[in-house]
Short mmCIF file of C-alpha atoms in Angstrom, two decimals:
data_model
loop_
_atom_site.label_atom_id
_atom_site.label_comp_id
_atom_site.label_asym_id
_atom_site.label_seq_id
_atom_site.Cartn_x
_atom_site.Cartn_y
_atom_site.Cartn_z
CA UNK W 1 -55.21 -141.10 -43.14
CA UNK W 2 -55.71 -143.29 -46.24
CA UNK W 3 -54.72 -146.48 -44.38
CA UNK W 4 -58.11 -147.63 -43.01
CA UNK W 5 -59.90 -147.64 -46.36
CA UNK W 6 -56.89 -149.19 -48.07
CA UNK W 7 -56.82 -152.05 -45.56
CA UNK W 8 -60.56 -152.51 -45.94
CA UNK W 9 -60.30 -152.88 -49.68
CA UNK W 10 -57.25 -155.10 -49.37
CA UNK W 11 -59.04 -157.50 -47.02
CA UNK W 12 -62.14 -157.44 -49.21
CA UNK W 13 -60.00 -158.32 -52.21
CA UNK W 14 -58.77 -161.48 -50.41
CA UNK W 15 -62.31 -162.85 -50.04
CA UNK W 16 -62.64 -163.58 -53.73
CA UNK W 17 -62.39 -167.26 -54.70
CA UNK W 18 -63.73 -169.47 -57.44
CA UNK W 19 -65.02 -172.97 -58.18
CA UNK W 20 -65.72 -174.72 -61.51
CA UNK W 21 -69.03 -175.77 -62.91
CA UNK W 22 -69.92 -177.46 -66.19
CA UNK W 23 -72.59 -175.68 -68.15
CA UNK W 24 -74.63 -176.66 -71.16
CA UNK W 25 -77.18 -174.73 -73.15
CA UNK W 26 -79.56 -176.94 -75.12
CA UNK W 27 -77.37 -179.30 -77.16
CA UNK W 28 -74.40 -176.99 -77.35
CA UNK W 29 -71.70 -177.04 -74.71
CA UNK W 30 -70.52 -173.53 -74.10
CA UNK W 31 -66.78 -173.16 -74.40
CA UNK W 32 -66.42 -169.96 -72.48
CA UNK W 33 -64.22 -168.28 -69.94
CA UNK W 34 -63.08 -167.76 -66.42
CA UNK W 35 -64.74 -164.72 -64.88
CA UNK W 36 -62.61 -162.71 -62.53
CA UNK W 37 -64.91 -160.57 -60.43
CA UNK W 38 -63.08 -158.62 -57.76
CA UNK W 39 -62.64 -155.30 -56.07
CA UNK W 40 -59.80 -153.81 -58.10
CA UNK W 41 -57.96 -151.27 -55.98
CA UNK W 42 -55.67 -150.22 -58.79
CA UNK W 43 -58.58 -149.80 -61.15
CA UNK W 44 -60.41 -147.64 -58.63
CA UNK W 45 -57.37 -145.46 -58.05
CA UNK W 46 -56.57 -145.07 -61.75
CA UNK W 47 -59.97 -145.30 -63.41
CA UNK W 48 -59.21 -142.76 -66.09
CA UNK W 49 -55.89 -144.39 -66.96
CA UNK W 50 -57.07 -148.01 -67.30
CA UNK W 51 -60.02 -147.55 -69.59
CA UNK W 52 -62.68 -147.73 -66.89
CA UNK W 53 -66.30 -147.27 -67.81
CA UNK W 54 -69.35 -146.66 -65.65
CA UNK W 55 -72.82 -147.80 -66.65
CA UNK W 56 -75.83 -147.10 -64.48
CA UNK W 57 -78.97 -149.12 -64.95
CA UNK W 58 -82.31 -147.36 -64.97
CA UNK W 59 -85.72 -148.71 -64.09
CA UNK W 60 -87.30 -150.34 -67.11
CA UNK W 61 -83.94 -151.03 -68.75
CA UNK W 62 -81.21 -153.64 -68.55
CA UNK W 63 -77.71 -153.14 -67.23
CA UNK W 64 -74.99 -154.47 -69.56
CA UNK W 65 -71.24 -154.70 -69.12
CA UNK W 66 -68.54 -156.35 -71.19
CA UNK W 67 -66.44 -159.03 -69.55
CA UNK W 68 -63.11 -160.59 -70.30
CA UNK W 69 -63.21 -164.04 -71.91
CA UNK W 70 -60.79 -166.86 -71.22
CA UNK W 71 -60.79 -170.25 -72.89
CA UNK W 72 -62.16 -172.06 -69.85
CA UNK W 73 -65.54 -173.04 -68.46
CA UNK W 74 -67.73 -170.42 -66.84
CA UNK W 75 -67.49 -170.32 -63.08
CA UNK W 76 -70.66 -170.24 -61.00
CA UNK W 77 -71.44 -166.73 -59.89
CA UNK W 78 -72.96 -165.60 -56.65
CA UNK W 79 -74.38 -162.12 -56.30
CA UNK W 80 -74.53 -161.30 -52.61
CA UNK W 81 -77.87 -159.92 -51.50
CA UNK W 82 -79.78 -161.30 -54.46
CA UNK W 83 -81.06 -164.60 -55.78
CA UNK W 84 -79.69 -164.71 -59.33
CA UNK W 85 -81.25 -166.78 -62.09
CA UNK W 86 -78.61 -167.41 -64.75
CA UNK W 87 -78.99 -168.00 -68.45
CA UNK W 88 -75.90 -168.84 -70.50
CA UNK W 89 -75.83 -167.97 -74.21
CA UNK W 90 -73.07 -168.81 -76.69
CA UNK W 91 -72.21 -165.62 -78.51
CA UNK W 92 -69.49 -163.89 -80.48
CA UNK W 93 -69.26 -161.32 -77.69
CA UNK W 94 -68.74 -161.66 -73.94
CA UNK W 95 -70.95 -159.65 -71.63
CA UNK W 96 -73.29 -159.81 -68.64
CA UNK W 97 -76.82 -158.43 -68.79
CA UNK W 98 -78.73 -157.87 -65.52
CA UNK W 99 -82.42 -157.21 -66.12
CA UNK W 100 -83.99 -154.12 -64.56
CA UNK W 101 -81.08 -153.66 -62.19
CA UNK W 102 -79.63 -150.35 -61.00
CA UNK W 103 -76.16 -151.42 -59.89
CA UNK W 104 -73.10 -149.48 -61.01
CA UNK W 105 -70.57 -151.48 -63.00
CA UNK W 106 -66.97 -150.55 -63.43
CA UNK W 107 -64.96 -152.43 -66.05
CA UNK W 108 -61.33 -152.04 -67.00
CA UNK W 109 -59.16 -153.19 -69.85
CA UNK W 110 -56.47 -154.21 -67.36
CA UNK W 111 -56.85 -157.98 -67.20
CA UNK W 112 -60.58 -157.83 -67.79
CA UNK W 113 -61.36 -157.02 -64.13
CA UNK W 114 -65.01 -156.24 -63.43
CA UNK W 115 -66.45 -154.73 -60.27
CA UNK W 116 -70.09 -154.58 -59.21
CA UNK W 117 -70.00 -152.15 -56.31
CA UNK W 118 -73.61 -152.12 -55.17
CA UNK W 119 -77.03 -152.60 -56.56
CA UNK W 120 -80.75 -152.94 -56.21
CA UNK W 121 -83.75 -153.91 -58.21
CA UNK W 122 -85.95 -151.02 -59.22
CA UNK W 123 -88.26 -151.83 -56.33
CA UNK W 124 -85.39 -151.94 -53.82
CA UNK W 125 -83.59 -149.44 -51.60
CA UNK W 126 -81.04 -146.71 -52.23
CA UNK W 127 -77.88 -148.79 -52.26
CA UNK W 128 -77.24 -147.88 -55.91
CA UNK W 129 -76.69 -144.25 -55.03
CA UNK W 130 -74.39 -145.26 -52.19
CA UNK W 131 -72.29 -147.33 -54.56
CA UNK W 132 -71.91 -144.41 -56.94
CA UNK W 133 -70.82 -142.22 -54.03
CA UNK W 134 -68.33 -144.85 -52.91
CA UNK W 135 -66.71 -145.29 -56.32
CA UNK W 136 -66.73 -141.64 -57.24
CA UNK W 137 -65.26 -140.35 -53.99
CA UNK W 138 -62.55 -143.01 -53.94
CA UNK W 139 -61.54 -142.21 -57.51
CA UNK W 140 -61.52 -138.50 -56.71
CA UNK W 141 -59.21 -138.97 -53.72
CA UNK W 142 -61.57 -138.99 -50.72
CA UNK W 143 -60.93 -142.49 -49.34
CA UNK W 144 -62.56 -142.08 -45.92
CA UNK W 145 -65.82 -140.88 -47.40
CA UNK W 146 -65.56 -143.65 -49.96
CA UNK W 147 -65.03 -146.30 -47.30
CA UNK W 148 -68.09 -145.07 -45.41
CA UNK W 149 -70.23 -145.39 -48.47
CA UNK W 150 -68.85 -148.80 -49.40
CA UNK W 151 -69.45 -150.05 -45.85
CA UNK W 152 -73.09 -149.00 -45.95
CA UNK W 153 -75.62 -151.71 -45.15
CA UNK W 154 -76.86 -152.08 -48.71
CA UNK W 155 -73.36 -152.69 -50.21
CA UNK W 156 -73.17 -155.86 -52.30
CA UNK W 157 -70.66 -157.11 -54.84
CA UNK W 158 -70.48 -159.93 -57.36
CA UNK W 159 -67.79 -162.53 -56.95
CA UNK W 160 -67.00 -166.14 -57.73
CA UNK W 161 -67.13 -167.99 -54.38
CA UNK W 162 -65.23 -171.06 -53.23
CA UNK W 163 -68.41 -172.90 -52.30
CA UNK W 164 -72.12 -172.08 -52.31
CA UNK W 165 -74.06 -171.33 -49.15
CA UNK W 166 -77.38 -173.12 -49.04
CA UNK W 167 -78.89 -170.31 -46.96
CA UNK W 168 -77.86 -167.48 -49.28
CA UNK W 169 -81.02 -167.50 -51.40
CA UNK W 170 -83.63 -167.48 -48.63
CA UNK W 171 -86.12 -164.64 -49.03
CA UNK W 172 -83.83 -162.67 -51.33
CA UNK W 173 -85.02 -160.65 -54.32
CA UNK W 174 -84.45 -162.32 -57.68
CA UNK W 175 -82.32 -160.76 -60.41
CA UNK W 176 -82.18 -162.24 -63.91
CA UNK W 177 -78.63 -162.50 -65.21
CA UNK W 178 -77.73 -163.49 -68.78
CA UNK W 179 -74.09 -164.35 -69.44
CA UNK W 180 -73.06 -164.16 -73.08
CA UNK W 181 -69.82 -166.02 -73.63
CA UNK W 182 -67.50 -166.64 -76.55
CA UNK W 183 -65.04 -169.43 -77.24
CA UNK W 184 -62.96 -167.18 -79.50
CA UNK W 185 -59.70 -165.93 -78.08
CA UNK W 186 -56.55 -164.93 -79.95
CA UNK W 187 -52.97 -165.50 -78.76
CA UNK W 188 -50.99 -162.48 -77.52
CA UNK W 189 -50.19 -159.97 -80.22
CA UNK W 190 -46.78 -160.37 -81.80
CA UNK W 191 -44.76 -159.94 -84.97
CA UNK W 192 -45.91 -161.98 -87.96
CA UNK W 193 -42.84 -162.98 -89.98
CA UNK W 194 -45.09 -164.43 -92.70
CA UNK W 195 -46.99 -161.21 -93.45
CA UNK W 196 -46.54 -160.07 -97.04
CA UNK W 197 -44.54 -163.13 -98.11
CA UNK W 198 -46.87 -163.82 -101.03
CA UNK W 199 -44.85 -163.08 -104.19
CA UNK W 200 -45.67 -159.64 -105.53
CA UNK W 201 -47.10 -159.04 -108.98
CA UNK W 202 -44.35 -159.23 -111.58
CA UNK W 203 -42.28 -161.55 -109.41
CA UNK W 204 -42.62 -164.51 -111.75
CA UNK W 205 -45.77 -166.08 -110.33
CA UNK W 206 -48.43 -164.15 -112.23
CA UNK W 207 -51.05 -166.13 -114.13
CA UNK W 208 -50.01 -166.92 -117.68
CA UNK W 209 -51.60 -168.26 -120.86
CA UNK W 210 -52.01 -172.01 -120.74
CA UNK W 211 -51.02 -172.29 -124.41
CA UNK W 212 -48.67 -169.35 -125.14
CA UNK W 213 -48.18 -168.36 -128.77
CA UNK W 214 -45.25 -166.00 -128.20
CA UNK W 215 -42.65 -168.71 -127.59
CA UNK W 216 -42.68 -168.36 -123.81
CA UNK W 217 -42.62 -171.41 -121.55
CA UNK W 218 -46.13 -172.74 -120.92
CA UNK W 219 -47.45 -173.15 -117.42
CA UNK W 220 -46.81 -176.42 -115.65
CA UNK W 221 -49.43 -179.10 -114.85
CA UNK W 222 -52.62 -177.68 -113.41
CA UNK W 223 -55.25 -178.49 -110.74
CA UNK W 224 -57.98 -179.47 -110.01
CA UNK W 225 -57.91 -182.45 -112.25
CA UNK W 226 -60.05 -185.46 -112.87
CA UNK W 227 -59.07 -187.85 -110.07
CA UNK W 228 -61.31 -190.77 -111.07
CA UNK W 229 -59.81 -194.22 -110.94
CA UNK W 230 -57.80 -195.09 -114.08
CA UNK W 231 -57.82 -191.48 -115.34
CA UNK W 232 -54.61 -190.28 -116.95
CA UNK W 233 -53.85 -186.73 -118.04
CA UNK W 234 -52.24 -185.91 -121.35
CA UNK W 235 -49.44 -183.60 -120.17
CA UNK W 236 -46.18 -185.50 -120.00
CA UNK W 237 -44.47 -184.87 -116.68
CA UNK W 238 -40.87 -185.89 -115.99
CA UNK W 239 -40.14 -183.75 -112.94
CA UNK W 240 -39.95 -184.46 -109.20
CA UNK W 241 -42.55 -186.96 -108.12
CA UNK W 242 -45.28 -185.98 -105.63
CA UNK W 243 -45.37 -186.96 -101.96
CA UNK W 244 -47.37 -190.18 -101.49
CA UNK W 245 -47.33 -190.44 -97.69
CA UNK W 246 -48.72 -188.05 -95.09
CA UNK W 247 -47.14 -184.62 -95.43
CA UNK W 248 -45.99 -184.41 -91.82
CA UNK W 249 -43.66 -187.35 -92.46
CA UNK W 250 -41.74 -185.09 -94.86
CA UNK W 251 -41.69 -182.08 -92.52
CA UNK W 252 -44.55 -180.12 -94.12
CA UNK W 253 -47.21 -178.46 -91.96
CA UNK W 254 -50.61 -176.96 -92.82
CA UNK W 255 -50.45 -173.19 -93.24
CA UNK W 256 -54.09 -172.45 -94.08
CA UNK W 257 -57.52 -173.96 -94.56
CA UNK W 258 -60.13 -172.74 -97.04
CA UNK W 259 -62.88 -174.25 -99.16
CA UNK W 260 -64.69 -173.93 -102.46
CA UNK W 261 -68.36 -174.02 -103.38
CA UNK W 262 -68.76 -177.37 -105.08
CA UNK W 263 -65.81 -179.57 -105.93
CA UNK W 264 -62.96 -178.30 -108.11
CA UNK W 265 -61.93 -181.90 -108.75
CA UNK W 266 -63.93 -184.58 -110.53
CA UNK W 267 -64.48 -188.11 -109.25
CA UNK W 268 -66.98 -190.13 -111.25
CA UNK W 269 -69.98 -191.16 -109.17
CA UNK W 270 -68.78 -189.19 -106.13
CA UNK W 271 -68.60 -185.51 -107.12
CA UNK W 272 -69.37 -184.76 -110.72
CA UNK W 273 -71.79 -182.96 -113.05
CA UNK W 274 -74.57 -185.40 -112.13
CA UNK W 275 -74.52 -184.51 -108.44
CA UNK W 276 -77.16 -182.38 -106.78
CA UNK W 277 -77.74 -180.07 -103.84
CA UNK W 278 -80.30 -177.85 -102.13
CA UNK W 279 -80.32 -175.00 -104.66
CA UNK W 280 -80.10 -174.65 -108.42
CA UNK W 281 -76.93 -173.67 -110.20
CA UNK W 282 -77.82 -169.99 -110.75
CA UNK W 283 -78.65 -169.54 -107.07
CA UNK W 284 -75.39 -171.20 -106.08
CA UNK W 285 -73.45 -168.90 -108.37
CA UNK W 286 -75.08 -165.85 -106.84
CA UNK W 287 -74.53 -167.18 -103.31
CA UNK W 288 -70.83 -167.58 -104.02
CA UNK W 289 -70.49 -164.25 -105.80
CA UNK W 290 -68.61 -166.13 -108.52
CA UNK W 291 -69.27 -167.13 -112.12
CA UNK W 292 -67.97 -170.68 -111.93
CA UNK W 293 -69.64 -173.62 -110.29
CA UNK W 294 -68.10 -176.79 -108.93
CA UNK W 295 -69.13 -180.43 -109.12
CA UNK W 296 -71.64 -181.78 -106.61
CA UNK W 297 -71.86 -184.89 -104.47
CA UNK W 298 -74.70 -187.41 -104.66
CA UNK W 299 -75.77 -187.55 -100.99
CA UNK W 300 -78.45 -184.85 -100.98
CA UNK W 301 -82.08 -185.91 -100.49
CA UNK W 302 -84.71 -183.22 -100.24
CA UNK W 303 -86.99 -185.41 -98.09
CA UNK W 304 -84.27 -186.08 -95.49
CA UNK W 305 -84.18 -183.41 -92.77
CA UNK W 306 -80.45 -183.65 -92.16
CA UNK W 307 -79.93 -182.12 -95.62
CA UNK W 308 -82.58 -179.42 -95.26
CA UNK W 309 -82.90 -178.44 -91.60
CA UNK W 310 -81.53 -174.96 -90.92
CA UNK W 311 -78.32 -174.63 -88.91
CA UNK W 312 -77.56 -171.44 -87.01
CA UNK W 313 -74.01 -170.63 -88.13
CA UNK W 314 -71.98 -168.70 -85.57
CA UNK W 315 -68.61 -168.40 -87.31
CA UNK W 316 -68.69 -169.51 -90.97
CA UNK W 317 -70.23 -167.16 -93.51
CA UNK W 318 -72.68 -167.91 -96.32
CA UNK W 319 -72.78 -171.65 -95.71
CA UNK W 320 -75.64 -173.96 -96.65
CA UNK W 321 -76.76 -177.29 -95.21
CA UNK W 322 -76.95 -179.96 -97.93
CA UNK W 323 -74.37 -178.23 -100.09
CA UNK W 324 -71.08 -179.63 -101.45
CA UNK W 325 -67.77 -178.03 -100.46
CA UNK W 326 -64.19 -178.94 -101.29
CA UNK W 327 -61.83 -178.19 -98.41
CA UNK W 328 -58.15 -177.44 -99.05
CA UNK W 329 -55.29 -177.56 -96.55
CA UNK W 330 -52.16 -176.06 -98.17
CA UNK W 331 -48.95 -177.42 -96.63
CA UNK W 332 -45.40 -176.12 -96.82
CA UNK W 333 -41.96 -177.01 -95.54
CA UNK W 334 -41.30 -173.25 -95.34
CA UNK W 335 -44.26 -172.57 -93.05
CA UNK W 336 -43.93 -171.17 -89.53
CA UNK W 337 -44.59 -174.67 -88.26
CA UNK W 338 -45.38 -175.07 -84.58
CA UNK W 339 -45.66 -171.33 -83.89
CA UNK W 340 -48.63 -168.96 -83.41
CA UNK W 341 -47.96 -167.75 -86.97
CA UNK W 342 -48.40 -171.13 -88.65
CA UNK W 343 -51.81 -170.38 -90.18
CA UNK W 344 -52.00 -167.51 -92.63
CA UNK W 345 -54.41 -165.76 -94.99
CA UNK W 346 -53.74 -165.54 -97.84
CA UNK W 347 -52.25 -169.02 -97.77
CA UNK W 348 -49.34 -167.89 -99.96
CA UNK W 349 -47.96 -165.98 -96.94
CA UNK W 350 -47.77 -169.27 -95.06
CA UNK W 351 -46.34 -171.24 -97.97
CA UNK W 352 -43.48 -168.77 -98.52
CA UNK W 353 -43.02 -167.74 -94.88
CA UNK W 354 -39.43 -168.85 -94.26
CA UNK W 355 -36.75 -167.86 -96.75
CA UNK W 356 -34.14 -170.15 -98.26
CA UNK W 357 -36.17 -173.37 -98.12
CA UNK W 358 -38.31 -173.61 -101.26
CA UNK W 359 -36.72 -174.65 -104.53
CA UNK W 360 -38.49 -174.95 -107.88
CA UNK W 361 -36.34 -177.97 -108.73
CA UNK W 362 -37.95 -180.13 -106.04
CA UNK W 363 -41.09 -178.10 -105.29
CA UNK W 364 -43.50 -181.09 -105.14
CA UNK W 365 -41.48 -182.36 -102.16
CA UNK W 366 -41.79 -179.01 -100.38
CA UNK W 367 -45.35 -177.79 -101.07
CA UNK W 368 -48.57 -179.78 -101.19
CA UNK W 369 -52.30 -179.55 -100.72
CA UNK W 370 -54.75 -181.94 -99.10
CA UNK W 371 -58.28 -181.91 -100.53
CA UNK W 372 -61.40 -183.52 -99.13
CA UNK W 373 -64.96 -183.10 -100.39
CA UNK W 374 -67.99 -182.95 -98.10
CA UNK W 375 -71.74 -182.60 -98.10
CA UNK W 376 -72.84 -180.54 -95.07
CA UNK W 377 -75.54 -182.15 -92.90
CA UNK W 378 -77.37 -180.95 -89.80
CA UNK W 379 -76.72 -184.17 -87.90
CA UNK W 380 -74.34 -184.46 -84.96
CA UNK W 381 -73.65 -188.12 -85.65
CA UNK W 382 -71.35 -186.79 -88.42
CA UNK W 383 -69.41 -184.51 -86.07
CA UNK W 384 -65.60 -184.36 -86.23
CA UNK W 385 -63.86 -182.03 -83.74
CA UNK W 386 -60.70 -181.03 -85.60
CA UNK W 387 -61.34 -180.20 -89.23
CA UNK W 388 -59.02 -177.21 -88.88
CA UNK W 389 -55.64 -178.94 -88.82
CA UNK W 390 -55.92 -181.24 -91.81
CA UNK W 391 -57.99 -183.78 -93.69
CA UNK W 392 -59.81 -186.44 -91.70
CA UNK W 393 -58.36 -189.93 -91.76
CA UNK W 394 -60.93 -192.27 -90.22
CA UNK W 395 -62.78 -195.25 -91.66
CA UNK W 396 -63.51 -194.50 -95.32
CA UNK W 397 -62.02 -191.02 -95.00
CA UNK W 398 -58.57 -191.02 -96.55
CA UNK W 399 -58.87 -194.61 -97.68
CA UNK W 400 -58.98 -193.95 -101.43
CA UNK W 401 -56.56 -191.15 -102.28
CA UNK W 402 -55.52 -189.76 -105.66
CA UNK W 403 -52.08 -188.15 -105.82
CA UNK W 404 -50.73 -186.07 -108.68
CA UNK W 405 -48.71 -182.97 -109.51
CA UNK W 406 -50.67 -179.80 -110.21
CA UNK W 407 -50.94 -176.11 -109.36
CA UNK W 408 -52.91 -173.69 -107.23
CA UNK W 409 -56.57 -173.31 -108.19
CA UNK W 410 -59.26 -170.61 -107.87
CA UNK W 411 -61.48 -168.75 -110.27
CA UNK W 412 -58.74 -166.52 -111.69
CA UNK W 413 -57.59 -169.62 -113.60
CA UNK W 414 -59.34 -171.79 -116.17
CA UNK W 415 -58.36 -173.72 -119.28
CA UNK W 416 -57.06 -170.59 -121.00
CA UNK W 417 -55.37 -168.81 -118.08
CA UNK W 418 -53.13 -171.00 -115.92
CA UNK W 419 -51.45 -170.76 -112.53
CA UNK W 420 -47.70 -170.30 -112.38
CA UNK W 421 -47.57 -171.91 -108.92
CA UNK W 422 -46.64 -175.32 -110.32
CA UNK W 423 -45.66 -178.09 -109.85
CA UNK W 424 -46.90 -178.94 -106.34
CA UNK W 425 -48.27 -182.14 -104.81
CA UNK W 426 -52.01 -182.76 -104.60
CA UNK W 427 -53.51 -185.45 -102.36
CA UNK W 428 -57.26 -185.74 -103.00
CA UNK W 429 -59.78 -188.00 -101.29
CA UNK W 430 -61.81 -189.53 -104.13
CA UNK W 431 -64.87 -190.12 -101.94
CA UNK W 432 -67.45 -187.53 -100.95
CA UNK W 433 -68.23 -187.68 -97.22
CA UNK W 434 -70.95 -186.22 -95.04
CA UNK W 435 -69.92 -183.96 -92.18
CA UNK W 436 -71.92 -181.99 -89.64
CA UNK W 437 -72.43 -178.24 -89.97
CA UNK W 438 -71.13 -177.91 -86.42
CA UNK W 439 -67.79 -179.44 -87.49
CA UNK W 440 -67.41 -176.73 -90.12
CA UNK W 441 -68.49 -174.00 -87.72
CA UNK W 442 -65.99 -175.13 -85.12
CA UNK W 443 -63.28 -174.97 -87.79
CA UNK W 444 -64.28 -171.38 -88.55
CA UNK W 445 -64.09 -170.60 -84.84
CA UNK W 446 -60.54 -171.97 -84.80
CA UNK W 447 -59.71 -169.79 -87.78
CA UNK W 448 -60.93 -166.72 -85.93
CA UNK W 449 -58.66 -167.57 -83.00
CA UNK W 450 -55.43 -167.47 -85.02
CA UNK W 451 -52.96 -164.63 -84.67
CA UNK W 452 -53.20 -163.78 -88.36
CA UNK W 453 -56.55 -162.50 -89.62
CA UNK W 454 -58.18 -165.37 -91.54
CA UNK W 455 -61.54 -163.66 -92.05
CA UNK W 456 -61.12 -163.68 -95.85
CA UNK W 457 -61.36 -167.48 -95.75
CA UNK W 458 -64.49 -167.85 -93.57
CA UNK W 459 -66.69 -168.27 -96.65
CA UNK W 460 -66.63 -170.56 -99.68
CA UNK W 461 -64.52 -169.47 -102.62
CA UNK W 462 -65.57 -170.08 -106.22
CA UNK W 463 -64.44 -173.24 -108.00
CA UNK W 464 -62.10 -173.47 -110.97
CA UNK W 465 -63.26 -175.54 -113.91
CA UNK W 466 -61.88 -179.06 -114.00
CA UNK W 467 -58.68 -178.77 -116.00
CA UNK W 468 -58.56 -180.04 -119.53
CA UNK W 469 -56.75 -183.29 -120.28
CA UNK W 470 -53.93 -181.42 -122.00
CA UNK W 471 -53.22 -179.49 -118.77
CA UNK W 472 -53.41 -182.50 -116.42
CA UNK W 473 -50.21 -184.38 -115.58
CA UNK W 474 -49.94 -187.98 -116.66
CA UNK W 475 -48.71 -189.18 -113.26
CA UNK W 476 -51.94 -189.72 -111.29
CA UNK W 477 -51.34 -192.44 -108.70
CA UNK W 478 -53.21 -194.07 -105.84
CA UNK W 479 -52.48 -194.24 -102.14
CA UNK W 480 -54.21 -194.81 -98.83
CA UNK W 481 -53.80 -192.85 -95.64
CA UNK W 482 -54.23 -194.66 -92.34
CA UNK W 483 -54.61 -193.28 -88.80
#
C-alpha cells in the first residue's frame, strides 16, 4: 500500500536538474556553492535520524533556512508558483531568507539536502498547512494521506531547473529571496599527523639569554635583522650557509602564513623608524595588544583615499588600511607537503611535522622563512590572488632580496632574550610594496579553509625589535627571485 506514494516521490525526485549562472554583487564576485534542492525521500522517512529541522514562517516575519555550501558558483533558482526576486550576499554563513513567506522548510545534515514542500505569501491560500500535513504524515508513516496532501493544487517546491521557462513568471506573486553564500569550505575531516609536533617546553628549544653569564652556550644568530644594502652583522657565523634560490627548488614547502604589525626587519628608506601610517604609535600598540612596535613603510599619504578609505574585512581580524605589515611564510623540508595537512598553526607543528628529516647540523638547508613587507591599500589595481602560498615574485616584488641566517621572531624575544630556533634561512624582500586589502582578506579566507585551525593567525602579531648588531650574523647576502 506504500507503493503509489513512493513512486510519486521517486518520479518527482527525477525532475530536479540544474544550470550554471555567473553572479556578481557590486564589485565582488561571489565565490559560492552549488545548491541541491530536491525532494529527499530518505530524509522524509528518517527525519529524526538525519538532523532534520522544520521552520515555519509567520506573517510579518522572514523564513530562514541554512543551506549546504560547495565551492562552486550559485545556480539559478526557480520557485514554482512564485516570481522570485533574488539578492546574493557574500557572507561567512550560507542560508536562504524568504521574506514574509509561510512555506515549511526541511533541512538535513545528510549532504546538505533542502526541501521546500509548499508555501504561500501571507496574503495567499492555505497551501502552507497542506505542506505541513504532507511532511508530517509521511514522516509518521501515513504515506497515502501524505501523498494526497503533497498532490494538492497549491503544492510547490524549490528546485534548480535545467532551463528557464519564459512563461513561468506571468501574473505570479512575488517573493523576495536573499541567498547568503560563503566561499569557505574545509576539506573532509581526517587525522592531522602534524598536531602537537611543536617541541614541548624543556625540550631544548626554550628561549634563552642572548648573553649568558653562567657559561652556557649562547643562542645562535637572531632575526629580524637589518637587511639594508651593505649592512653586516657582528656575529661571526661559520655554519651551514643559507638557501639563496627559491625554497621549492630544495624541496621545502610553506607550512604556515602569518604577519606582524609593522616590519620586524629594517631596510633604510623602505621600512624604518622614519616611516608612517594611519595611526600613532600608542594606538598601534593597543590595536595589536602588544608592547612592541615595528618599522613602517613610507607609502602612506593621508590625503590619498586608497590609504584611508574603509575596507569591509570579511576574514582577517583587526586589520587597517594604510598600515604596514610584514608577512612571513615559514618553510620546511619536514612539512606535510602536498597534503591537506600542509598548513599548520602554530607554524612549529608544520616545521617539525615529519620525523627523521631535520638536523641541526644543516638546519639552514632544511628550514627557512620568506618575508615580504606591505602597505595595505583599498585599491583593486594592487590585487594579487594568491598571497597564501608564498611571497609574490612579480616586477619589483622579489627583485631585491636579502638572505641571511637567523632565528624565529616574535615578541617573546628581544635583545636580551633570544630564540633557540636557530640557525635557519631568512629570505627578505628589501622593498616595501603596496597590496590591496582584498588580497589580504582572500588569504585569510584560504587560511580558514585549511584542515588545521589557523584562526590564531588571522590577525597581526606583535613585532620583535630589530636585533642588535652583536646578534646579527655576518653573512648577509643578496639575491634576486624571478618568476
